[in-house]
Amino acid sequence: RFVNFLSAALDAMKQTGPTLTPEAHASFVAVVMSAYTRGTQMATGRAAAPDAVLLDALENAMEELITGAGKRPLSAMYSTCIETFKLVDAEARRAPPSSESLEKTLAAPIWCLRSLVKSFGVSKAVRTATQEHAEMVMDSCARVLNVAAKTPGANALVLKTLEIAYEFAKLGARCELSTRCVSRMCQLPSVARASTSVIDDDESSKAVFAQACELLGSLLKARREHLRRAVSNVTVTCSRLLDDLRRLKASGAPDDVIRACAAKLSYVYEAAESSGLERYCTHLLADIISAITGGGIGVVAERALKPGVFALLDACGDRELQQLHAALGTGAGGARRVV
């Protein structure tokens, strides 16, 4: 019955045009988000979401609410989501949350933000509201990610938060961000895969690692000018992702998980080479050589990383390669075995 009511309301909106007042628009958004939250609570499984029929109706409603809205209602939607994220961070500082409470509080705001950023090209109002709130959204995502990554059973929320950052990253010049904001976005993968992060299972591990690498690769491709002024964050984040590969190997993770994660990290190295980091690729290559020759990541990861290694080699000149040989020597094969 709710789906039928929602469909009737949408039909009326389509026929009369975007005539909702800001207050009526906010009320309609609240109803849709409340329904999404309730649908998520009734669902089961790791990637809980409302059932297909309800989800389709809710997404149609959200699309209509975004498409026909002006800047003021859209800004209100962004502000509501941002305030919810800040509230979760504040409450987590007082007491560690459960995955159930996080899912109940964050499911609808995360869905709303993803819908908003994916609708970036729909209208000028959407673009303006997104531009004005982009940096606040990223700051809030960083807070939520820090909480969710340390909460058992919350890997799905970590994945969805990284997806929001990825959507903003790939907008590139269409949505301007400051170097400070891009630099902070570059740190999100290392937060999601830190040594203190909780991994629910192998599938969650693979999915979160892959999305973290997709985010970093997208930043390297679409935000290269910013990252050239904050390149140390790239090298540090890549180093921490390598450390995570070591932890996966040490924990006895299946070969297919290690292979998939290493292949995604290889994609990041290829993106680093194509983004023109130039001499900084030598630092990335040195980290890989140390990880491979140290024996910490295993043969499976070593093979999966090879495309990235070759890409970084292409970015290094003779002088840089000589420096690698001199610095890493020939112990356990050293640079000579890899390079």
PDB file of N, CA and C in Angstrom, residues 190-274:
ATOM      1  N   SER A 190      43.579   4.332   3.571  1.00  0.00           N
ATOM      2  CA  SER A 190      44.396   3.826   4.673  1.00  0.00           C
ATOM      3  C   SER A 190      43.610   3.773   5.977  1.00  0.00           C
ATOM      4  N   VAL A 191      42.577   4.607   6.109  1.00  0.00           N
ATOM      5  CA  VAL A 191      41.702   4.531   7.283  1.00  0.00           C
ATOM      6  C   VAL A 191      40.839   3.267   7.203  1.00  0.00           C
ATOM      7  N   ALA A 192      40.308   3.012   6.017  1.00  0.00           N
ATOM      8  CA  ALA A 192      39.443   1.842   5.837  1.00  0.00           C
ATOM      9  C   ALA A 192      40.199   0.538   6.031  1.00  0.00           C
ATOM     10  N   ARG A 193      41.504   0.538   5.720  1.00  0.00           N
ATOM     11  CA  ARG A 193      42.299  -0.693   5.799  1.00  0.00           C
ATOM     12  C   ARG A 193      43.444  -0.564   6.806  1.00  0.00           C
ATOM     13  N   ALA A 194      43.224   0.204   7.860  1.00  0.00           N
ATOM     14  CA  ALA A 194      44.237   0.366   8.899  1.00  0.00           C
ATOM     15  C   ALA A 194      44.370  -0.919   9.714  1.00  0.00           C
ATOM     16  N   SER A 195      45.457  -1.011  10.481  1.00  0.00           N
ATOM     17  CA  SER A 195      45.669  -2.206  11.313  1.00  0.00           C
ATOM     18  C   SER A 195      44.599  -2.351  12.389  1.00  0.00           C
ATOM     19  N   THR A 196      43.945  -1.227  12.749  1.00  0.00           N
ATOM     20  CA  THR A 196      42.893  -1.270  13.770  1.00  0.00           C
ATOM     21  C   THR A 196      41.505  -1.529  13.180  1.00  0.00           C
ATOM     22  N   SER A 197      41.412  -1.606  11.855  1.00  0.00           N
ATOM     23  CA  SER A 197      40.113  -1.818  11.219  1.00  0.00           C
ATOM     24  C   SER A 197      39.650  -3.260  11.405  1.00  0.00           C
ATOM     25  N   VAL A 198      38.358  -3.429  11.526  1.00  0.00           N
ATOM     26  CA  VAL A 198      37.759  -4.753  11.710  1.00  0.00           C
ATOM     27  C   VAL A 198      37.309  -5.289  10.352  1.00  0.00           C
ATOM     28  N   ILE A 199      37.704  -6.507  10.049  1.00  0.00           N
ATOM     29  CA  ILE A 199      37.303  -7.159   8.799  1.00  0.00           C
ATOM     30  C   ILE A 199      36.294  -8.251   9.128  1.00  0.00           C
ATOM     31  N   ASP A 200      35.108  -8.164   8.528  1.00  0.00           N
ATOM     32  CA  ASP A 200      34.044  -9.110   8.853  1.00  0.00           C
ATOM     33  C   ASP A 200      34.294 -10.500   8.278  1.00  0.00           C
ATOM     34  N   ASP A 201      34.686 -10.563   6.997  1.00  0.00           N
ATOM     35  CA  ASP A 201      34.930 -11.846   6.342  1.00  0.00           C
ATOM     36  C   ASP A 201      35.758 -11.603   5.088  1.00  0.00           C
ATOM     37  N   ASP A 202      36.091 -12.668   4.392  1.00  0.00           N
ATOM     38  CA  ASP A 202      36.959 -12.545   3.213  1.00  0.00           C
ATOM     39  C   ASP A 202      36.316 -11.716   2.107  1.00  0.00           C
ATOM     40  N   GLU A 203      35.028 -11.898   1.883  1.00  0.00           N
ATOM     41  CA  GLU A 203      34.351 -11.128   0.833  1.00  0.00           C
ATOM     42  C   GLU A 203      34.328  -9.642   1.166  1.00  0.00           C
ATOM     43  N   SER A 204      34.089  -9.327   2.419  1.00  0.00           N
ATOM     44  CA  SER A 204      34.117  -7.923   2.846  1.00  0.00           C
ATOM     45  C   SER A 204      35.514  -7.343   2.688  1.00  0.00           C
ATOM     46  N   SER A 205      36.512  -8.143   3.051  1.00  0.00           N
ATOM     47  CA  SER A 205      37.892  -7.696   2.928  1.00  0.00           C
ATOM     48  C   SER A 205      38.223  -7.346   1.487  1.00  0.00           C
ATOM     49  N   LYS A 206      37.829  -8.230   0.574  1.00  0.00           N
ATOM     50  CA  LYS A 206      38.116  -8.016  -0.843  1.00  0.00           C
ATOM     51  C   LYS A 206      37.364  -6.798  -1.386  1.00  0.00           C
ATOM     52  N   ALA A 207      36.110  -6.651  -0.993  1.00  0.00           N
ATOM     53  CA  ALA A 207      35.294  -5.552  -1.507  1.00  0.00           C
ATOM     54  C   ALA A 207      35.784  -4.197  -1.010  1.00  0.00           C
ATOM     55  N   VAL A 208      36.112  -4.103   0.280  1.00  0.00           N
ATOM     56  CA  VAL A 208      36.577  -2.835   0.846  1.00  0.00           C
ATOM     57  C   VAL A 208      37.939  -2.459   0.281  1.00  0.00           C
ATOM     58  N   PHE A 209      38.841  -3.430   0.173  1.00  0.00           N
ATOM     59  CA  PHE A 209      40.165  -3.154  -0.386  1.00  0.00           C
ATOM     60  C   PHE A 209      40.038  -2.680  -1.833  1.00  0.00           C
ATOM     61  N   ALA A 210      39.180  -3.337  -2.602  1.00  0.00           N
ATOM     62  CA  ALA A 210      38.991  -2.957  -4.010  1.00  0.00           C
ATOM     63  C   ALA A 210      38.450  -1.541  -4.125  1.00  0.00           C
ATOM     64  N   GLN A 211      37.453  -1.196  -3.299  1.00  0.00           N
ATOM     65  CA  GLN A 211      36.873   0.139  -3.376  1.00  0.00           C
ATOM     66  C   GLN A 211      37.862   1.204  -2.909  1.00  0.00           C
ATOM     67  N   ALA A 212      38.683   0.863  -1.925  1.00  0.00           N
ATOM     68  CA  ALA A 212      39.723   1.797  -1.470  1.00  0.00           C
ATOM     69  C   ALA A 212      40.703   2.105  -2.598  1.00  0.00           C
ATOM     70  N   CYS A 213      41.084   1.071  -3.342  1.00  0.00           N
ATOM     71  CA  CYS A 213      42.006   1.268  -4.466  1.00  0.00           C
ATOM     72  C   CYS A 213      41.326   2.022  -5.608  1.00  0.00           C
ATOM     73  N   GLU A 214      40.046   1.751  -5.835  1.00  0.00           N
ATOM     74  CA  GLU A 214      39.304   2.486  -6.874  1.00  0.00           C
ATOM     75  C   GLU A 214      39.270   3.977  -6.543  1.00  0.00           C
ATOM     76  N   LEU A 215      39.062   4.295  -5.282  1.00  0.00           N
ATOM     77  CA  LEU A 215      39.050   5.699  -4.858  1.00  0.00           C
ATOM     78  C   LEU A 215      40.392   6.353  -5.102  1.00  0.00           C
ATOM     79  N   LEU A 216      41.475   5.688  -4.675  1.00  0.00           N
ATOM     80  CA  LEU A 216      42.805   6.264  -4.845  1.00  0.00           C
ATOM     81  C   LEU A 216      43.157   6.402  -6.322  1.00  0.00           C
ATOM     82  N   GLY A 217      42.816   5.397  -7.119  1.00  0.00           N
ATOM     83  CA  GLY A 217      43.087   5.468  -8.550  1.00  0.00           C
ATOM     84  C   GLY A 217      42.308   6.586  -9.221  1.00  0.00           C
ATOM     85  N   SER A 218      41.053   6.785  -8.805  1.00  0.00           N
ATOM     86  CA  SER A 218      40.243   7.853  -9.364  1.00  0.00           C
ATOM     87  C   SER A 218      40.809   9.223  -9.012  1.00  0.00           C
ATOM     88  N   LEU A 219      41.281   9.368  -7.793  1.00  0.00           N
ATOM     89  CA  LEU A 219      41.910  10.634  -7.382  1.00  0.00           C
ATOM     90  C   LEU A 219      43.154  10.913  -8.217  1.00  0.00           C
ATOM     91  N   LEU A 220      43.945   9.882  -8.469  1.00  0.00           N
ATOM     92  CA  LEU A 220      45.162  10.061  -9.265  1.00  0.00           C
ATOM     93  C   LEU A 220      44.843  10.475 -10.701  1.00  0.00           C
ATOM     94  N   LYS A 221      43.739   9.978 -11.222  1.00  0.00           N
ATOM     95  CA  LYS A 221      43.387  10.292 -12.608  1.00  0.00           C
ATOM     96  C   LYS A 221      42.652  11.619 -12.739  1.00  0.00           C
ATOM     97  N   ALA A 222      41.699  11.880 -11.833  1.00  0.00           N
ATOM     98  CA  ALA A 222      40.824  13.048 -11.974  1.00  0.00           C
ATOM     99  C   ALA A 222      41.276  14.257 -11.160  1.00  0.00           C
ATOM    100  N   ARG A 223      42.130  14.040 -10.163  1.00  0.00           N
ATOM    101  CA  ARG A 223      42.563  15.141  -9.292  1.00  0.00           C
ATOM    102  C   ARG A 223      44.080  15.240  -9.257  1.00  0.00           C
ATOM    103  N   ARG A 224      44.719  14.969 -10.371  1.00  0.00           N
ATOM    104  CA  ARG A 224      46.180  14.879 -10.400  1.00  0.00           C
ATOM    105  C   ARG A 224      46.866  16.184 -10.016  1.00  0.00           C
ATOM    106  N   GLU A 225      46.294  17.330 -10.401  1.00  0.00           N
ATOM    107  CA  GLU A 225      46.927  18.605 -10.090  1.00  0.00           C
ATOM    108  C   GLU A 225      46.980  18.849  -8.592  1.00  0.00           C
ATOM    109  N   HIS A 226      45.923  18.452  -7.894  1.00  0.00           N
ATOM    110  CA  HIS A 226      45.908  18.600  -6.435  1.00  0.00           C
ATOM    111  C   HIS A 226      46.916  17.661  -5.783  1.00  0.00           C
ATOM    112  N   LEU A 227      46.965  16.412  -6.266  1.00  0.00           N
ATOM    113  CA  LEU A 227      47.825  15.424  -5.631  1.00  0.00           C
ATOM    114  C   LEU A 227      49.301  15.687  -5.892  1.00  0.00           C
ATOM    115  N   ARG A 228      49.616  16.420  -6.940  1.00  0.00           N
ATOM    116  CA  ARG A 228      51.016  16.780  -7.154  1.00  0.00           C
ATOM    117  C   ARG A 228      51.519  17.698  -6.046  1.00  0.00           C
ATOM    118  N   ARG A 229      50.577  18.390  -5.371  1.00  0.00           N
ATOM    119  CA  ARG A 229      50.954  19.250  -4.252  1.00  0.00           C
ATOM    120  C   ARG A 229      50.792  18.526  -2.911  1.00  0.00           C
ATOM    121  N   ALA A 230      50.329  17.292  -2.964  1.00  0.00           N
ATOM    122  CA  ALA A 230      50.168  16.509  -1.738  1.00  0.00           C
ATOM    123  C   ALA A 230      50.569  15.065  -2.004  1.00  0.00           C
ATOM    124  N   VAL A 231      51.673  14.904  -2.751  1.00  0.00           N
ATOM    125  CA  VAL A 231      52.059  13.572  -3.224  1.00  0.00           C
ATOM    126  C   VAL A 231      52.491  12.655  -2.082  1.00  0.00           C
ATOM    127  N   SER A 232      52.924  13.221  -0.964  1.00  0.00           N
ATOM    128  CA  SER A 232      53.343  12.378   0.158  1.00  0.00           C
ATOM    129  C   SER A 232      52.188  11.507   0.651  1.00  0.00           C
ATOM    130  N   ASN A 233      50.955  12.019   0.556  1.00  0.00           N
ATOM    131  CA  ASN A 233      49.805  11.222   0.976  1.00  0.00           C
ATOM    132  C   ASN A 233      49.600  10.010   0.080  1.00  0.00           C
ATOM    133  N   VAL A 234      49.932  10.145  -1.189  1.00  0.00           N
ATOM    134  CA  VAL A 234      49.814   9.014  -2.113  1.00  0.00           C
ATOM    135  C   VAL A 234      50.799   7.921  -1.721  1.00  0.00           C
ATOM    136  N   THR A 235      52.046   8.299  -1.507  1.00  0.00           N
ATOM    137  CA  THR A 235      53.073   7.306  -1.167  1.00  0.00           C
ATOM    138  C   THR A 235      52.775   6.641   0.176  1.00  0.00           C
ATOM    139  N   VAL A 236      52.309   7.424   1.140  1.00  0.00           N
ATOM    140  CA  VAL A 236      51.997   6.862   2.461  1.00  0.00           C
ATOM    141  C   VAL A 236      50.807   5.909   2.372  1.00  0.00           C
ATOM    142  N   THR A 237      49.774   6.305   1.642  1.00  0.00           N
ATOM    143  CA  THR A 237      48.590   5.450   1.509  1.00  0.00           C
ATOM    144  C   THR A 237      48.926   4.147   0.793  1.00  0.00           C
ATOM    145  N   CYS A 238      49.706   4.235  -0.283  1.00  0.00           N
ATOM    146  CA  CYS A 238      50.114   3.012  -0.993  1.00  0.00           C
ATOM    147  C   CYS A 238      50.946   2.106  -0.087  1.00  0.00           C
ATOM    148  N   SER A 239      51.807   2.702   0.725  1.00  0.00           N
ATOM    149  CA  SER A 239      52.620   1.920   1.654  1.00  0.00           C
ATOM    150  C   SER A 239      51.743   1.193   2.664  1.00  0.00           C
ATOM    151  N   ARG A 240      50.692   1.858   3.130  1.00  0.00           N
ATOM    152  CA  ARG A 240      49.807   1.228   4.112  1.00  0.00           C
ATOM    153  C   ARG A 240      48.955   0.141   3.481  1.00  0.00           C
ATOM    154  N   LEU A 241      48.608   0.301   2.210  1.00  0.00           N
ATOM    155  CA  LEU A 241      47.886  -0.766   1.520  1.00  0.00           C
ATOM    156  C   LEU A 241      48.782  -1.988   1.314  1.00  0.00           C
ATOM    157  N   LEU A 242      50.068  -1.736   1.081  1.00  0.00           N
ATOM    158  CA  LEU A 242      51.026  -2.854   1.024  1.00  0.00           C
ATOM    159  C   LEU A 242      51.121  -3.553   2.381  1.00  0.00           C
ATOM    160  N   ASP A 243      51.121  -2.762   3.449  1.00  0.00           N
ATOM    161  CA  ASP A 243      51.137  -3.344   4.794  1.00  0.00           C
ATOM    162  C   ASP A 243      49.905  -4.219   5.016  1.00  0.00           C
ATOM    163  N   ASP A 244      48.778  -3.779   4.455  1.00  0.00           N
ATOM    164  CA  ASP A 244      47.555  -4.563   4.595  1.00  0.00           C
ATOM    165  C   ASP A 244      47.675  -5.886   3.850  1.00  0.00           C
ATOM    166  N   LEU A 245      48.343  -5.879   2.690  1.00  0.00           N
ATOM    167  CA  LEU A 245      48.598  -7.142   1.989  1.00  0.00           C
ATOM    168  C   LEU A 245      49.440  -8.079   2.842  1.00  0.00           C
ATOM    169  N   ARG A 246      50.416  -7.520   3.541  1.00  0.00           N
ATOM    170  CA  ARG A 246      51.230  -8.347   4.449  1.00  0.00           C
ATOM    171  C   ARG A 246      50.368  -8.966   5.542  1.00  0.00           C
ATOM    172  N   ARG A 247      49.442  -8.166   6.095  1.00  0.00           N
ATOM    173  CA  ARG A 247      48.569  -8.681   7.152  1.00  0.00           C
ATOM    174  C   ARG A 247      47.644  -9.778   6.618  1.00  0.00           C
ATOM    175  N   LEU A 248      47.159  -9.585   5.397  1.00  0.00           N
ATOM    176  CA  LEU A 248      46.316 -10.623   4.800  1.00  0.00           C
ATOM    177  C   LEU A 248      47.077 -11.924   4.655  1.00  0.00           C
ATOM    178  N   LYS A 249      48.305 -11.837   4.190  1.00  0.00           N
ATOM    179  CA  LYS A 249      49.135 -13.026   4.027  1.00  0.00           C
ATOM    180  C   LYS A 249      49.418 -13.685   5.375  1.00  0.00           C
ATOM    181  N   ALA A 250      49.751 -12.859   6.374  1.00  0.00           N
ATOM    182  CA  ALA A 250      50.067 -13.396   7.695  1.00  0.00           C
ATOM    183  C   ALA A 250      48.854 -14.034   8.368  1.00  0.00           C
ATOM    184  N   SER A 251      47.657 -13.536   8.045  1.00  0.00           N
ATOM    185  CA  SER A 251      46.440 -14.068   8.667  1.00  0.00           C
ATOM    186  C   SER A 251      45.927 -15.319   7.975  1.00  0.00           C
ATOM    187  N   GLY A 252      46.593 -15.713   6.891  1.00  0.00           N
ATOM    188  CA  GLY A 252      46.179 -16.915   6.177  1.00  0.00           C
ATOM    189  C   GLY A 252      44.991 -16.721   5.257  1.00  0.00           C
ATOM    190  N   ALA A 253      44.835 -15.521   4.724  1.00  0.00           N
ATOM    191  CA  ALA A 253      43.726 -15.248   3.806  1.00  0.00           C
ATOM    192  C   ALA A 253      43.849 -16.123   2.556  1.00  0.00           C
ATOM    193  N   PRO A 254      42.737 -16.521   1.950  1.00  0.00           N
ATOM    194  CA  PRO A 254      42.788 -17.351   0.737  1.00  0.00           C
ATOM    195  C   PRO A 254      43.540 -16.649  -0.392  1.00  0.00           C
ATOM    196  N   ASP A 255      44.122 -17.454  -1.271  1.00  0.00           N
ATOM    197  CA  ASP A 255      44.900 -16.898  -2.384  1.00  0.00           C
ATOM    198  C   ASP A 255      44.062 -16.005  -3.289  1.00  0.00           C
ATOM    199  N   ASP A 256      42.779 -16.360  -3.491  1.00  0.00           N
ATOM    200  CA  ASP A 256      41.966 -15.552  -4.392  1.00  0.00           C
ATOM    201  C   ASP A 256      41.709 -14.156  -3.831  1.00  0.00           C
ATOM    202  N   VAL A 257      41.621 -14.054  -2.509  1.00  0.00           N
ATOM    203  CA  VAL A 257      41.451 -12.741  -1.876  1.00  0.00           C
ATOM    204  C   VAL A 257      42.724 -11.919  -2.028  1.00  0.00           C
ATOM    205  N   ILE A 258      43.867 -12.536  -1.746  1.00  0.00           N
ATOM    206  CA  ILE A 258      45.145 -11.839  -1.870  1.00  0.00           C
ATOM    207  C   ILE A 258      45.382 -11.412  -3.318  1.00  0.00           C
ATOM    208  N   ARG A 259      45.068 -12.310  -4.253  1.00  0.00           N
ATOM    209  CA  ARG A 259      45.272 -12.002  -5.678  1.00  0.00           C
ATOM    210  C   ARG A 259      44.396 -10.820  -6.106  1.00  0.00           C
ATOM    211  N   ALA A 260      43.139 -10.831  -5.694  1.00  0.00           N
ATOM    212  CA  ALA A 260      42.223  -9.750  -6.071  1.00  0.00           C
ATOM    213  C   ALA A 260      42.662  -8.416  -5.477  1.00  0.00           C
ATOM    214  N   CYS A 261      43.088  -8.430  -4.220  1.00  0.00           N
ATOM    215  CA  CYS A 261      43.526  -7.193  -3.566  1.00  0.00           C
ATOM    216  C   CYS A 261      44.805  -6.660  -4.208  1.00  0.00           C
ATOM    217  N   ALA A 262      45.753  -7.532  -4.484  1.00  0.00           N
ATOM    218  CA  ALA A 262      47.015  -7.107  -5.098  1.00  0.00           C
ATOM    219  C   ALA A 262      46.771  -6.571  -6.502  1.00  0.00           C
ATOM    220  N   ALA A 263      45.850  -7.176  -7.245  1.00  0.00           N
ATOM    221  CA  ALA A 263      45.544  -6.694  -8.594  1.00  0.00           C
ATOM    222  C   ALA A 263      44.966  -5.283  -8.549  1.00  0.00           C
ATOM    223  N   LYS A 264      44.140  -4.997  -7.559  1.00  0.00           N
ATOM    224  CA  LYS A 264      43.590  -3.646  -7.414  1.00  0.00           C
ATOM    225  C   LYS A 264      44.678  -2.648  -7.037  1.00  0.00           C
ATOM    226  N   LEU A 265      45.607  -3.056  -6.196  1.00  0.00           N
ATOM    227  CA  LEU A 265      46.711  -2.165  -5.836  1.00  0.00           C
ATOM    228  C   LEU A 265      47.609  -1.922  -7.046  1.00  0.00           C
ATOM    229  N   SER A 266      47.754  -2.935  -7.881  1.00  0.00           N
ATOM    230  CA  SER A 266      48.513  -2.764  -9.118  1.00  0.00           C
ATOM    231  C   SER A 266      47.876  -1.698 -10.001  1.00  0.00           C
ATOM    232  N   TYR A 267      46.543  -1.675 -10.028  1.00  0.00           N
ATOM    233  CA  TYR A 267      45.821  -0.638 -10.778  1.00  0.00           C
ATOM    234  C   TYR A 267      46.171   0.759 -10.269  1.00  0.00           C
ATOM    235  N   VAL A 268      46.334   0.897  -8.952  1.00  0.00           N
ATOM    236  CA  VAL A 268      46.707   2.194  -8.372  1.00  0.00           C
ATOM    237  C   VAL A 268      48.092   2.606  -8.863  1.00  0.00           C
ATOM    238  N   TYR A 269      49.027   1.663  -8.904  1.00  0.00           N
ATOM    239  CA  TYR A 269      50.374   1.985  -9.379  1.00  0.00           C
ATOM    240  C   TYR A 269      50.355   2.395 -10.857  1.00  0.00           C
ATOM    241  N   GLU A 270      49.532   1.729 -11.638  1.00  0.00           N
ATOM    242  CA  GLU A 270      49.405   2.111 -13.045  1.00  0.00           C
ATOM    243  C   GLU A 270      48.812   3.516 -13.174  1.00  0.00           C
ATOM    244  N   ALA A 271      47.849   3.841 -12.323  1.00  0.00           N
ATOM    245  CA  ALA A 271      47.266   5.183 -12.334  1.00  0.00           C
ATOM    246  C   ALA A 271      48.290   6.227 -11.903  1.00  0.00           C
ATOM    247  N   ALA A 272      49.151   5.865 -10.961  1.00  0.00           N
ATOM    248  CA  ALA A 272      50.188   6.795 -10.504  1.00  0.00           C
ATOM    249  C   ALA A 272      51.162   7.114 -11.638  1.00  0.00           C
ATOM    250  N   GLU A 273      51.501   6.092 -12.417  1.00  0.00           N
ATOM    251  CA  GLU A 273      52.422   6.311 -13.542  1.00  0.00           C
ATOM    252  C   GLU A 273      51.774   7.192 -14.605  1.00  0.00           C
ATOM    253  N   SER A 274      50.504   6.938 -14.917  1.00  0.00           N
ATOM    254  CA  SER A 274      49.842   7.707 -15.974  1.00  0.00           C
ATOM    255  C   SER A 274      49.486   9.127 -15.533  1.00  0.00           C
TER     256      SER A 274
END
